[in-house]
CSV table of C-alpha atoms and ligand atoms in Angstrom, one decimal:
chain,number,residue,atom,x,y,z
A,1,UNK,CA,4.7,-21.8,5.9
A,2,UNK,CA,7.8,-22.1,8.7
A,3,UNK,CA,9.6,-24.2,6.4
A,4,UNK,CA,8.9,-22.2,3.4
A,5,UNK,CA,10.1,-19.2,4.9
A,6,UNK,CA,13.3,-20.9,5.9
A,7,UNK,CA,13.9,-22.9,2.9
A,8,UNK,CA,13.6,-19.4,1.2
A,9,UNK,CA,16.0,-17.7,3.5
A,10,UNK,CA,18.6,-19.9,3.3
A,11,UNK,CA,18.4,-19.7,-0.4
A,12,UNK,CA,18.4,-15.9,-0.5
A,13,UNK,CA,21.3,-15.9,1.8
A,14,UNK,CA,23.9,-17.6,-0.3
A,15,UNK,CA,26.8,-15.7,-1.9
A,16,UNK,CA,25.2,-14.1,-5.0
A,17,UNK,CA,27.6,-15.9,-7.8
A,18,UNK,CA,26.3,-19.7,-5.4
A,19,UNK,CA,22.6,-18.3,-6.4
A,20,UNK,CA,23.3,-17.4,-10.0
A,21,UNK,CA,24.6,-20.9,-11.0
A,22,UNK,CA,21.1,-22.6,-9.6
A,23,UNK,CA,19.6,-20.2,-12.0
A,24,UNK,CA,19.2,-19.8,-15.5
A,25,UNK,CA,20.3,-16.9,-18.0
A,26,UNK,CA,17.0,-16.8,-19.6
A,27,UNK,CA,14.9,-14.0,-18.5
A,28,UNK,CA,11.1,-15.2,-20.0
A,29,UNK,CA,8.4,-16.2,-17.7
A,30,UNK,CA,9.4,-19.9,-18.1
A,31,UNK,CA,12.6,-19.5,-16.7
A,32,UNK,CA,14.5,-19.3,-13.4
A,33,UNK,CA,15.5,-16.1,-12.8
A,34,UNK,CA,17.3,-14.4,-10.1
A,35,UNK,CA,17.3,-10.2,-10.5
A,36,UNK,CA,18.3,-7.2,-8.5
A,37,UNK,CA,15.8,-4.2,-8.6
A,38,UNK,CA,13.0,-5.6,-11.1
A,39,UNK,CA,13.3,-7.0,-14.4
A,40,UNK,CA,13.8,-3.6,-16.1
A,41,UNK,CA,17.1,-3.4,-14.3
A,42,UNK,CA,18.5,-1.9,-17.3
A,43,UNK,CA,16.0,0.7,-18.5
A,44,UNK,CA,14.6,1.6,-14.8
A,45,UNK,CA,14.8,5.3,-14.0
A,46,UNK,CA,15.2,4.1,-10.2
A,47,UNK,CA,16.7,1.1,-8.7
A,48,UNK,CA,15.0,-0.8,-5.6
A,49,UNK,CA,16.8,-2.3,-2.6
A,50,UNK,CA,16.1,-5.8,-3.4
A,51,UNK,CA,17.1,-9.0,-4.4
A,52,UNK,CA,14.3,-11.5,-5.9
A,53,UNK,CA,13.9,-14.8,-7.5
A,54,UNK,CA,11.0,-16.2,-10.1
A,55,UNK,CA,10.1,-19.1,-11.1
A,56,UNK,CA,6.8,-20.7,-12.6
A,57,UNK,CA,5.3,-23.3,-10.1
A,58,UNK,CA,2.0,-24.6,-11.5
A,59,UNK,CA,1.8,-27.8,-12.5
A,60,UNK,CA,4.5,-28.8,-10.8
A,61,UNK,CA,5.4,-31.5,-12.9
A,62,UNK,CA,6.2,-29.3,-15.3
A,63,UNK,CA,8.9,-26.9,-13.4
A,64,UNK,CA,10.0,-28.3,-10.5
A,65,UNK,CA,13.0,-29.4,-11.9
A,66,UNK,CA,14.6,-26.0,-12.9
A,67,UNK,CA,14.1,-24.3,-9.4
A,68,UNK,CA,17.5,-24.3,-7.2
A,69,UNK,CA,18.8,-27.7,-6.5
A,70,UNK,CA,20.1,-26.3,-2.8
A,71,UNK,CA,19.2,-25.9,-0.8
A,72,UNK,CA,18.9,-29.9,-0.6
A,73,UNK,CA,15.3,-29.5,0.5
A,74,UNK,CA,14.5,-26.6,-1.7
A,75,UNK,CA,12.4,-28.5,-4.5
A,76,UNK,CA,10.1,-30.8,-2.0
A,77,UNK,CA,9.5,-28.0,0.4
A,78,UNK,CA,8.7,-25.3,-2.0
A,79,UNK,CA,6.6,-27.7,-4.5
A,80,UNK,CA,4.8,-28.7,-1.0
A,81,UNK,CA,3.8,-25.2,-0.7
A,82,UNK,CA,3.1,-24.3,-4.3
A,83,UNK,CA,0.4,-27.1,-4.4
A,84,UNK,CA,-1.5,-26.0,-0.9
A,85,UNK,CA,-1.1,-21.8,-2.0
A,86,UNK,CA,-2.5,-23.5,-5.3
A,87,UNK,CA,-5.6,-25.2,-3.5
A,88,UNK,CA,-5.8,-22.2,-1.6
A,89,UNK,CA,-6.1,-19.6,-3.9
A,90,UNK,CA,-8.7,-21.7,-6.3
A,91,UNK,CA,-11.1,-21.5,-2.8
A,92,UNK,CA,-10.8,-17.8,-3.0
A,93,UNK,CA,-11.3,-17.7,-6.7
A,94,UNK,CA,-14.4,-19.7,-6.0
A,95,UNK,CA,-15.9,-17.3,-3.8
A,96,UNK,CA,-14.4,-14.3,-5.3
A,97,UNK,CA,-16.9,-15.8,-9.0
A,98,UNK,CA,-19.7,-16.7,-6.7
A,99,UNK,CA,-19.3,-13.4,-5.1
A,100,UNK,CA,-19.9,-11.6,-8.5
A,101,UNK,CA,-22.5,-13.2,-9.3
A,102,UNK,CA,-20.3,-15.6,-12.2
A,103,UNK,CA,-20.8,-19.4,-12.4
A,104,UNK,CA,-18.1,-20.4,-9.5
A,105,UNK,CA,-15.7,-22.2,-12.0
A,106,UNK,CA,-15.2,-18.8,-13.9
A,107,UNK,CA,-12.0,-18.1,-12.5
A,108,UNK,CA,-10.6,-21.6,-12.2
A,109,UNK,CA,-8.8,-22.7,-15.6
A,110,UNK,CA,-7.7,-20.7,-18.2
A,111,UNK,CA,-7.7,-17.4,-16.1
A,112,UNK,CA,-5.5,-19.3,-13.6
A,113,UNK,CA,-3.6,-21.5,-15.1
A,114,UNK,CA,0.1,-20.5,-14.3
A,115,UNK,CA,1.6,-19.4,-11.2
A,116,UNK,CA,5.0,-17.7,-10.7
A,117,UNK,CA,7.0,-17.6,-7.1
A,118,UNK,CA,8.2,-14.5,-6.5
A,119,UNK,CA,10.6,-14.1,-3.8
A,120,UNK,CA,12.1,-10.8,-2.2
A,121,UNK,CA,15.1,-10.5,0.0
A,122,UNK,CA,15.0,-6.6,1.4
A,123,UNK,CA,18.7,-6.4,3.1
A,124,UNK,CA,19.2,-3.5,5.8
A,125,UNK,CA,19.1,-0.5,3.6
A,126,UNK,CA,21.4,2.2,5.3
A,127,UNK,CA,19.3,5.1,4.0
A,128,UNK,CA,15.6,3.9,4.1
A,129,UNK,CA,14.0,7.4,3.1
A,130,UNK,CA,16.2,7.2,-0.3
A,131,UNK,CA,14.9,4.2,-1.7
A,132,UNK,CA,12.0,1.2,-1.4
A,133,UNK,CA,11.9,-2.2,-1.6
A,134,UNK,CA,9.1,-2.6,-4.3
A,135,UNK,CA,7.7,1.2,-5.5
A,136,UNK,CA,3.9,1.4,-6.0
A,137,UNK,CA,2.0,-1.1,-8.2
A,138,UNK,CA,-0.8,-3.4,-8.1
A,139,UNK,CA,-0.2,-6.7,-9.6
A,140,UNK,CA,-1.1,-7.6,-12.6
A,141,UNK,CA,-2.2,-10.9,-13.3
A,142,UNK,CA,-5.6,-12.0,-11.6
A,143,UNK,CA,-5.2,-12.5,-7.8
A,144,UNK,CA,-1.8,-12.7,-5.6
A,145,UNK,CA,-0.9,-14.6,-2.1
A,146,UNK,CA,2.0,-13.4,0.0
A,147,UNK,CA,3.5,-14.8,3.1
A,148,UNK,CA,6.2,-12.7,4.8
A,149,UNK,CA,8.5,-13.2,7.7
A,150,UNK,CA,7.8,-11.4,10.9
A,151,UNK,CA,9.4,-8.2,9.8
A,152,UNK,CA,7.7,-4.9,8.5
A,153,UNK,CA,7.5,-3.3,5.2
A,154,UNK,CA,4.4,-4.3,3.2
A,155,UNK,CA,2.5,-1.2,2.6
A,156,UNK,CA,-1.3,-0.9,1.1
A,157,UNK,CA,-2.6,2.5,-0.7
A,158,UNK,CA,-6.2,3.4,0.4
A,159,UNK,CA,-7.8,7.1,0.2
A,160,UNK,CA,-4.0,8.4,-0.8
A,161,UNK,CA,-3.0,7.4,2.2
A,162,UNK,CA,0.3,4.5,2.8
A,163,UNK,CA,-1.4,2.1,5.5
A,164,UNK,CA,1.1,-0.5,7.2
A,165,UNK,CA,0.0,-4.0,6.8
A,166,UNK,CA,1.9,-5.3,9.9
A,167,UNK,CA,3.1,-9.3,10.0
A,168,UNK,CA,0.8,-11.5,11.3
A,169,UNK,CA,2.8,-15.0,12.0
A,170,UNK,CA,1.1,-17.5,9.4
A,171,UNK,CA,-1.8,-15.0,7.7
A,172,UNK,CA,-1.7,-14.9,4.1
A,173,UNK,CA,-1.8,-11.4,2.4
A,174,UNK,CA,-4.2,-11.4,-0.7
A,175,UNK,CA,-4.4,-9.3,-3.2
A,176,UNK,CA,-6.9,-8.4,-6.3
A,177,UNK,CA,-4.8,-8.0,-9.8
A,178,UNK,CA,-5.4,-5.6,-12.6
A,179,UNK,CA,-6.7,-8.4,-14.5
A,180,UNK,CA,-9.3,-9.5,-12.0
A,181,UNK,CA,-10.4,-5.8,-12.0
A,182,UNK,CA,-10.7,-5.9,-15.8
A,183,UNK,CA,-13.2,-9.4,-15.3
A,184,UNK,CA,-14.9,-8.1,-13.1
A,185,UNK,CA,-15.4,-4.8,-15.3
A,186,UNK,CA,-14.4,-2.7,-12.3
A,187,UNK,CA,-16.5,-4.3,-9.9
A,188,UNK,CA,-13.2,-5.2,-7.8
A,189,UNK,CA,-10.1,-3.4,-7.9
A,190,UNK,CA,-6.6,-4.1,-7.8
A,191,UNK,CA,-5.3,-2.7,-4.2
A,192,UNK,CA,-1.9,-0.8,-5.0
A,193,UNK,CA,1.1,-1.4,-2.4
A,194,UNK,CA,4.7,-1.7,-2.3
A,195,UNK,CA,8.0,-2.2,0.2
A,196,UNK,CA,9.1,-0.1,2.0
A,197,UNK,CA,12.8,-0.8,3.7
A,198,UNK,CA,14.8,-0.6,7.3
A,199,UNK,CA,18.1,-0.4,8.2
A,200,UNK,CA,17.8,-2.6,10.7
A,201,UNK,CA,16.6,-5.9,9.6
A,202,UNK,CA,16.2,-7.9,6.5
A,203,UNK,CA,13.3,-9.0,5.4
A,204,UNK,CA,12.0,-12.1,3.3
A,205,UNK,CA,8.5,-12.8,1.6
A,206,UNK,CA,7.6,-15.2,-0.8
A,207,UNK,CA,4.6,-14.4,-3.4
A,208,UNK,CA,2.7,-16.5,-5.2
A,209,UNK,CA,1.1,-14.6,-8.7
A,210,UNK,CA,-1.8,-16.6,-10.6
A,211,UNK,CA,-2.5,-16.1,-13.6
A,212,UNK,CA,-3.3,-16.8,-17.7
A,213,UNK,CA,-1.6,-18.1,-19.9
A,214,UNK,CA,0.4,-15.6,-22.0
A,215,UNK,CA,-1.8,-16.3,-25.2
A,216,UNK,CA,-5.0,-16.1,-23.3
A,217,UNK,CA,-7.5,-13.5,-23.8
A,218,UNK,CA,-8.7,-11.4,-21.2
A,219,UNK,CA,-11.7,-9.5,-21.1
A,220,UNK,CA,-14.9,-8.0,-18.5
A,221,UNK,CA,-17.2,-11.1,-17.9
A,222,UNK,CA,-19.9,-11.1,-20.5
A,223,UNK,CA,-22.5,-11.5,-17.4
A,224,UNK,CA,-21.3,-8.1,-16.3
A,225,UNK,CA,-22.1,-6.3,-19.1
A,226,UNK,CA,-25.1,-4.9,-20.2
A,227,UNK,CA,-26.6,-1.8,-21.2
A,228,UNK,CA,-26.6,0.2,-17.9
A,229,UNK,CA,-23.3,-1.1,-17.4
A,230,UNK,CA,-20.4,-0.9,-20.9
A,231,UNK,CA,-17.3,-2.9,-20.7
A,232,UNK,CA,-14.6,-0.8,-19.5
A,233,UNK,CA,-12.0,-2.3,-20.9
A,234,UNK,CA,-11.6,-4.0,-24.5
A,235,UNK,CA,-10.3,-7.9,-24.7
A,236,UNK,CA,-6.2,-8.2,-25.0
A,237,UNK,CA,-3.8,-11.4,-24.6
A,238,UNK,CA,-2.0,-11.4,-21.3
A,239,UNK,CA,1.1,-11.3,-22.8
A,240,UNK,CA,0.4,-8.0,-24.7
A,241,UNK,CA,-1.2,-6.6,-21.3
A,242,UNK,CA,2.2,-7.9,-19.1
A,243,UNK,CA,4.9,-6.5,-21.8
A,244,UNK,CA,3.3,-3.0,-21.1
A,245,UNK,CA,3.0,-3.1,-17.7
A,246,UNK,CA,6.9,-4.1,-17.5
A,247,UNK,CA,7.9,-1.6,-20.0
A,248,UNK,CA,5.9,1.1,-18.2
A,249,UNK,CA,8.1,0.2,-15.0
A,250,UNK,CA,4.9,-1.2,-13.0
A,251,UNK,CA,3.0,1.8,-13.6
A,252,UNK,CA,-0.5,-0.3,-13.5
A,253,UNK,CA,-3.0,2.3,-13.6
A,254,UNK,CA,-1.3,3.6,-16.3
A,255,UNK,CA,-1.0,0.0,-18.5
A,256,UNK,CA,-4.9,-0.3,-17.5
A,257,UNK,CA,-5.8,3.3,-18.8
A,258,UNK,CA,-4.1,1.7,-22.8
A,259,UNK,CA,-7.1,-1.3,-22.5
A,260,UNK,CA,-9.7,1.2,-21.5
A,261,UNK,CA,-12.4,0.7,-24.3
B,301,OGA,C1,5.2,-8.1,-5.1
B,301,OGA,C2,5.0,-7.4,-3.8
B,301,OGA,C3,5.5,-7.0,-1.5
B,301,OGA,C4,6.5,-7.5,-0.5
B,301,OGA,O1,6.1,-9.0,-5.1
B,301,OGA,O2,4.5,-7.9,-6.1
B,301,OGA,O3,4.1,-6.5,-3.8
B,301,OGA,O4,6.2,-7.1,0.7
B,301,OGA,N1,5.7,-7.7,-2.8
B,301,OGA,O5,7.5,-8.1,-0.8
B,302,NI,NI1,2.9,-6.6,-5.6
């Protein structure tokens, strides 16, 4: 986790036009992408205080070769950690099934099948009340990992109130997608959160998303539904479900409400 971190920071450090040539122009899911603000840069209504790169990272065999090429390490270190986050999260998964009562592969394999690194560089922001880092969302593919450095900023949403989720040197954040909340049929839900920013420090985390596949079809767990208790939400493709929850500009309660059945 150290050396992830300061792979990562050394990465996110370089001039911006030394990051953009490691990158790719592409702006899909399969390539390497490095954006200011979110995705919706363009059609946002507000702009966040952060810089991020993405990249898939599952198998690794498959797209280890079009992440940044410097830092010299960057590759080994990151692909290191990708497969241990990997191993990590398909524990959790396997409680998280067994836990609802699902056979305890249920999870594992198509409903987890891709992973995308996500990592945010917050700089100083000299006005921290005008903006954030990342504005409320829960994520929305089926469960998420974070690291962060040692700095503040991760916030979580509970009974309307913004709780601080203070660093804790090597813990792992994890947090419930929308999608896992549709599976489930509302048994778990997504926790919403964001970033907020300082003006004193800059601060770095690295997030791991898993996830479908974008053709795959998600849907509540047949097991979980019965008479007393409808499916709350109708089947869709992931890709479908993603495209709206982009275009709504990470509104997820709002992309949710569109699958309600
Ligand atoms: C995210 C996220 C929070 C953070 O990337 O989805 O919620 O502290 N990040 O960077
Ligand atoms: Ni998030």
């Amino acid at each position: 986790m150290n050396e992830t971190m300061s792979v990562m920071k050394e990465f996110l450090q370089m001039p911006a036009e030394t990051k953009q040539r490691l990158c790719s122009e592409g702006f899909s899911m399969k390539d390497c992408r490095l954006i200011t603000s979110s995705i919706t840069y363009a059609t946002e209504k507000v702009h966040l205080w952060r810089d991020c790169l993405k990249h898939p990272c599952h198998p690794l065999e498959k797209w280890q070769h079009i992440w940044p090429q410097i830092p010299a390490r960057y590759q080994e270190r990151i692909g290191a950690c990708s497969v241990e986050v990997k191993k990590l999260a398909s524990r959790i998964l396997k409680l998280i099934s067994e836990g609802l009562g699902l056979d305890g592969e249920y999870l594992e394999g198509e409903y987890s099948q891709f992973m995308t690194l996500s990592a945010n560089h917050y700089l100083p922001c000299p006005q921290p009340d005008l903006t954030l880092g990342l504005s409320k969302h829960a994520d929305p593919h089926i469960i998420t990992l974070l690291l962060q450095d040692d700095v503040y900023g991760f916030q979580v949403l509970k009974d309307d109130t913004w709780l601080g989720v203070h660093p804790n040197p090597h813990a792992i954040v994890v947090n419930i997608g929308s999608q896992l909340q549709v599976i489930s049929n509302k048994k778990l839900k997504s926790a919403e959160h964001r970033a907020a920013t300082n003006s004193r420090e800059a601060r770095t985390s690295v997030v791991f998303f898993i996830g479908a596949l974008e053709e795959s079809i998600i849907e509540p767990a047949k097991e979980l539904v019965d008479e007393l208790h409808p499916p709350i939400y109708k089947p869709f493709k992931n890709k479908h479900f993603l495209s709206k929850f982009y275009a709504s500009n990470g509104d997820s309660q709002g992309t949710l409400e569109i699958f309600k059945a």
